[in-house]
Amino acid sequence: MSRATPAEHVAQNAFTVHTRGRGFSEITSKVTELVTASGVQTGIVHVFTTHTSCSLLISENADPAVRTDLERWFARAVPDGDAIFQHDAEGPDDMPAHVRAILTGVSLTLPVHSGKPQLGTWQGIYLWEHRVDPHQRKVTVTVLGH
């Protein structure tokens, strides 16, 4: 059994994702790069986006149909321009984008093992843009450990 040890090192960096509009941007390699640069071998990495109309998720990275299917499911579950929504100051995709971000989340926490984020064979880290138009999204990566 291992014993608890305090985090000896904390590193924090940010980067910008330039989205093409609604869809997925894989950020696995950038997060991995920042974890490696931190020097932390064992710990956690927290990934956070400072926006209310995009989200972060871990999804299958082998078959792009998975992400296409997710987009289709959300288009049915939270359609643009639905009359139920009052908040549409920035267009018909405004409130649906907020709902999608709330349902999927704006942060992730992963274990760091051997200096890398611990992901499964078919897992990748994605920023999911929920707005139709392109945006610049800030992502903050905080690495804690030893």
JSON list of N, CA, C and O in Angstrom, two decimals, residues 12 32 60 95 115:
[
{"chain": "A", "resi": 12, "resn": "GLN", "atom": "N", "xyz": [1.36, 25.35, -14.25]},
{"chain": "A", "resi": 12, "resn": "GLN", "atom": "CA", "xyz": [0.13, 25.77, -14.90]},
{"chain": "A", "resi": 12, "resn": "GLN", "atom": "C", "xyz": [0.46, 26.52, -16.19]},
{"chain": "A", "resi": 12, "resn": "GLN", "atom": "O", "xyz": [1.30, 27.42, -16.19]},
{"chain": "A", "resi": 32, "resn": "THR", "atom": "N", "xyz": [-0.60, 16.48, -23.30]},
{"chain": "A", "resi": 32, "resn": "THR", "atom": "CA", "xyz": [0.53, 15.59, -23.02]},
{"chain": "A", "resi": 32, "resn": "THR", "atom": "C", "xyz": [1.84, 16.36, -23.02]},
{"chain": "A", "resi": 32, "resn": "THR", "atom": "O", "xyz": [2.70, 16.16, -22.14]},
{"chain": "A", "resi": 60, "resn": "GLU", "atom": "N", "xyz": [-13.60, 8.37, -27.66]},
{"chain": "A", "resi": 60, "resn": "GLU", "atom": "CA", "xyz": [-12.85, 7.48, -28.53]},
{"chain": "A", "resi": 60, "resn": "GLU", "atom": "C", "xyz": [-12.13, 8.30, -29.59]},
{"chain": "A", "resi": 60, "resn": "GLU", "atom": "O", "xyz": [-12.70, 9.22, -30.19]},
{"chain": "A", "resi": 95, "resn": "MET", "atom": "N", "xyz": [-28.33, 29.43, -26.65]},
{"chain": "A", "resi": 95, "resn": "MET", "atom": "CA", "xyz": [-28.73, 28.64, -25.48]},
{"chain": "A", "resi": 95, "resn": "MET", "atom": "C", "xyz": [-28.44, 27.16, -25.66]},
{"chain": "A", "resi": 95, "resn": "MET", "atom": "O", "xyz": [-27.96, 26.51, -24.72]},
{"chain": "A", "resi": 115, "resn": "GLY", "atom": "N", "xyz": [4.89, 10.34, -16.15]},
{"chain": "A", "resi": 115, "resn": "GLY", "atom": "CA", "xyz": [5.08, 11.61, -16.85]},
{"chain": "A", "resi": 115, "resn": "GLY", "atom": "C", "xyz": [4.10, 11.90, -17.96]},
{"chain": "A", "resi": 115, "resn": "GLY", "atom": "O", "xyz": [4.31, 12.86, -18.72]}
]
